[in-house]
Amino acid sequence: MSLDPLPKYRFLVTLDPGDAYLPAAQALLLPLAASGAFQEVTGLGAQLEVTSYPEGGRNDSVHQLPLRHSWNRITLKRGVVRDPGLWSWYQAGLADSLGARRDGAVIVLGPDGAPGAAWAFHGGLAAKWTGPDLHGEQNAIAIESLEIAHEGLTKVVQDAAASALPRQIQGR
């Protein structure tokens, strides 16, 4: 196991089937995987809201007390492709009052292609879809993005990430 930093340009994004959260009839309506390569993944993070609490008679410091924890939205950016997988997931969430939840993972690959680090997200909802900016004077790829609101991230240990790799559905 190398302790060198991992390159940020080699990664996989996976989506598990929606059957863990939906009734079987609705889960069948969602495609198992959305195809397409992602150019960028952002939002792997969280924050703890803290409040200051001054204690009477103590003038040298202020207590910092935790209030609530929140997770950042994960944003996937990719070139526009004709496969409707991610769009179908977003639309399914609009039709169901609880949304179309899915678990998934972001896996960073080492130089040898083996998983080096991974984060699993839980109860993800396709919360925001953004279409491409179109410019007639530019010769660039049309980029769309999808924001995933989720209920938590779990850092996956390296051995578990490596054993999960063959079942991965969607690639970099």
Tab-separated table of C-alpha atoms in Angstrom:
chain	number	residue	atom	x	y	z
A	1	MET	CA	0.000	0.000	0.000
A	2	SER	CA	1.518	3.293	-1.135
A	3	LEU	CA	1.131	6.423	0.959
A	4	ASP	CA	1.589	8.702	-2.051
A	5	PRO	CA	-1.233	11.165	-2.748
A	6	LEU	CA	-3.926	9.888	-5.114
A	7	PRO	CA	-4.458	11.580	-8.490
A	8	LYS	CA	-7.803	13.367	-8.690
A	9	TYR	CA	-8.441	12.612	-12.350
A	10	ARG	CA	-9.144	8.855	-11.966
A	11	PHE	CA	-12.420	8.053	-10.262
A	12	LEU	CA	-15.635	6.051	-10.508
A	13	VAL	CA	-19.150	7.016	-9.493
A	14	THR	CA	-21.625	4.235	-8.827
A	15	LEU	CA	-25.355	4.151	-8.202
A	16	ASP	CA	-27.040	1.208	-6.544
A	17	PRO	CA	-30.503	0.112	-7.697
A	18	GLY	CA	-33.397	1.998	-6.119
A	19	ASP	CA	-35.014	-1.144	-4.709
A	20	ALA	CA	-33.663	-0.545	-1.198
A	21	TYR	CA	-35.950	2.476	-0.807
A	22	LEU	CA	-38.825	1.949	-3.231
A	23	PRO	CA	-41.603	-0.604	-3.536
A	24	ALA	CA	-40.712	-3.266	-6.109
A	25	ALA	CA	-43.091	-1.920	-8.789
A	26	GLN	CA	-41.543	1.552	-8.642
A	27	ALA	CA	-37.977	0.240	-8.439
A	28	LEU	CA	-38.475	-1.594	-11.746
A	29	LEU	CA	-39.224	1.729	-13.444
A	30	LEU	CA	-35.748	3.045	-12.648
A	31	PRO	CA	-32.892	1.861	-14.802
A	32	LEU	CA	-30.302	-0.103	-12.849
A	33	ALA	CA	-27.533	2.259	-13.856
A	34	ALA	CA	-27.067	5.545	-15.573
A	35	SER	CA	-24.432	5.366	-18.253
A	36	GLY	CA	-21.968	8.108	-19.028
A	37	ALA	CA	-18.580	9.315	-17.922
A	38	PHE	CA	-18.230	12.102	-15.390
A	39	GLN	CA	-15.780	14.924	-15.843
A	40	GLU	CA	-16.064	16.267	-12.320
A	41	VAL	CA	-17.406	15.301	-8.903
A	42	THR	CA	-17.616	17.947	-6.173
A	43	GLY	CA	-19.254	18.249	-2.775
A	44	LEU	CA	-17.704	15.402	-0.806
A	45	GLY	CA	-17.932	17.076	2.565
A	46	ALA	CA	-19.896	17.976	5.641
A	47	GLN	CA	-20.065	20.619	8.309
A	48	LEU	CA	-21.007	20.897	11.949
A	49	GLU	CA	-22.970	23.951	12.985
A	50	VAL	CA	-21.571	25.317	16.225
A	51	THR	CA	-22.879	27.928	18.644
A	52	SER	CA	-20.804	30.020	21.028
A	53	TYR	CA	-21.800	29.854	24.671
A	54	PRO	CA	-20.099	32.296	27.030
A	55	GLU	CA	-19.907	31.063	30.619
A	56	GLY	CA	-20.500	33.655	33.319
A	57	GLY	CA	-17.390	34.426	35.352
A	58	ARG	CA	-15.083	32.916	32.703
A	59	ASN	CA	-13.569	35.669	30.600
A	60	ASP	CA	-10.652	33.829	28.979
A	61	SER	CA	-12.651	31.659	26.568
A	62	VAL	CA	-16.063	30.862	25.128
A	63	HIS	CA	-17.496	27.331	24.917
A	64	GLN	CA	-18.231	26.007	21.419
A	65	LEU	CA	-21.256	23.693	21.452
A	66	PRO	CA	-22.383	21.520	18.519
A	67	LEU	CA	-25.904	22.071	17.148
A	68	ARG	CA	-26.470	19.982	14.034
A	69	HIS	CA	-24.539	18.238	11.334
A	70	SER	CA	-25.234	18.614	7.611
A	71	TRP	CA	-23.899	17.048	4.424
A	72	ASN	CA	-22.902	18.885	1.249
A	73	ARG	CA	-24.645	17.986	-1.987
A	74	ILE	CA	-22.581	15.867	-4.328
A	75	THR	CA	-22.462	17.375	-7.824
A	76	LEU	CA	-21.800	15.211	-10.863
A	77	LYS	CA	-20.807	16.960	-14.081
A	78	ARG	CA	-20.622	15.219	-17.430
A	79	GLY	CA	-20.926	15.819	-21.114
A	80	VAL	CA	-24.495	15.543	-22.345
A	81	VAL	CA	-25.189	12.004	-23.512
A	82	ARG	CA	-28.286	10.526	-25.096
A	83	ASP	CA	-28.799	7.829	-22.449
A	84	PRO	CA	-31.702	8.962	-20.220
A	85	GLY	CA	-30.518	7.204	-17.019
A	86	LEU	CA	-29.735	10.165	-14.759
A	87	TRP	CA	-32.635	12.178	-16.159
A	88	SER	CA	-34.990	9.256	-15.452
A	89	TRP	CA	-33.760	9.138	-11.856
A	90	TYR	CA	-34.398	12.867	-11.476
A	91	GLN	CA	-37.909	12.552	-12.990
A	92	ALA	CA	-38.761	9.579	-10.754
A	93	GLY	CA	-37.996	11.757	-7.739
A	94	LEU	CA	-40.461	14.373	-8.956
A	95	ALA	CA	-43.292	11.840	-9.217
A	96	ASP	CA	-42.868	10.255	-5.768
A	97	SER	CA	-43.491	12.239	-2.578
A	98	LEU	CA	-40.564	10.485	-0.866
A	99	GLY	CA	-38.308	10.773	-3.889
A	100	ALA	CA	-36.396	8.069	-5.698
A	101	ARG	CA	-33.582	7.368	-3.250
A	102	ARG	CA	-30.405	5.539	-4.178
A	103	ASP	CA	-27.184	4.693	-2.455
A	104	GLY	CA	-23.938	5.103	-4.311
A	105	ALA	CA	-20.215	5.636	-4.026
A	106	VAL	CA	-17.365	7.796	-5.275
A	107	ILE	CA	-14.179	5.769	-5.670
A	108	VAL	CA	-10.774	7.362	-6.301
A	109	LEU	CA	-8.388	5.102	-8.209
A	110	GLY	CA	-4.654	4.925	-7.715
A	111	PRO	CA	-2.097	5.095	-10.531
A	112	ASP	CA	-2.388	1.309	-10.972
A	113	GLY	CA	-6.187	1.494	-11.365
A	114	ALA	CA	-6.898	-0.102	-7.982
A	115	PRO	CA	-9.276	1.655	-5.566
A	116	GLY	CA	-7.331	3.970	-3.292
A	117	ALA	CA	-10.124	5.726	-1.391
A	118	ALA	CA	-13.909	5.595	-1.454
A	119	TRP	CA	-16.900	7.329	0.066
A	120	ALA	CA	-20.373	5.812	0.056
A	121	PHE	CA	-23.425	8.073	0.187
A	122	HIS	CA	-26.740	6.900	1.604
A	123	GLY	CA	-30.320	7.776	0.681
A	124	GLY	CA	-29.345	9.983	-2.254
A	125	LEU	CA	-31.964	12.043	-4.081
A	126	ALA	CA	-31.439	13.594	-7.493
A	127	ALA	CA	-32.129	17.090	-6.162
A	128	LYS	CA	-31.130	19.433	-8.982
A	129	TRP	CA	-30.478	18.955	-12.671
A	130	THR	CA	-28.783	21.709	-14.673
A	131	GLY	CA	-28.752	21.609	-18.442
A	132	PRO	CA	-25.856	22.743	-20.597
A	133	ASP	CA	-24.950	26.342	-21.360
A	134	LEU	CA	-25.132	26.643	-25.128
A	135	HIS	CA	-23.015	29.138	-27.061
A	136	GLY	CA	-23.089	29.332	-30.859
A	137	GLU	CA	-19.645	30.966	-30.956
A	138	GLN	CA	-17.818	28.333	-28.908
A	139	ASN	CA	-16.528	24.915	-29.860
A	140	ALA	CA	-16.934	23.140	-26.502
A	141	ILE	CA	-18.696	20.089	-25.098
A	142	ALA	CA	-22.171	20.651	-23.670
A	143	ILE	CA	-22.011	19.926	-19.925
A	144	GLU	CA	-24.933	18.973	-17.702
A	145	SER	CA	-24.831	18.511	-13.951
A	146	LEU	CA	-26.814	16.647	-11.329
A	147	GLU	CA	-26.803	17.449	-7.611
A	148	ILE	CA	-27.396	14.605	-5.182
A	149	ALA	CA	-28.762	15.454	-1.742
A	150	HIS	CA	-28.038	12.581	0.629
A	151	GLU	CA	-28.356	11.514	4.239
A	152	GLY	CA	-24.733	10.764	4.963
A	153	LEU	CA	-21.279	9.786	3.745
A	154	THR	CA	-19.288	6.825	4.948
A	155	LYS	CA	-15.552	6.525	4.366
A	156	VAL	CA	-15.078	3.050	2.912
A	157	VAL	CA	-11.953	1.148	3.956
A	158	GLN	CA	-9.622	0.231	1.119
A	159	ASP	CA	-10.236	-3.531	1.262
A	160	ALA	CA	-14.017	-3.043	1.063
A	161	ALA	CA	-13.633	-0.640	-1.863
A	162	ALA	CA	-11.486	-3.140	-3.750
A	163	SER	CA	-13.947	-5.981	-3.199
A	164	ALA	CA	-16.861	-3.813	-4.375
A	165	LEU	CA	-15.167	-2.758	-7.617
A	166	PRO	CA	-16.344	-5.660	-9.827
A	167	ARG	CA	-19.992	-4.842	-9.100
A	168	GLN	CA	-19.537	-1.210	-10.051
A	169	ILE	CA	-22.018	-0.055	-12.581
A	170	GLN	CA	-20.876	3.299	-13.816
A	171	GLY	CA	-17.423	4.543	-14.675
A	172	ARG	CA	-15.396	7.650	-14.504
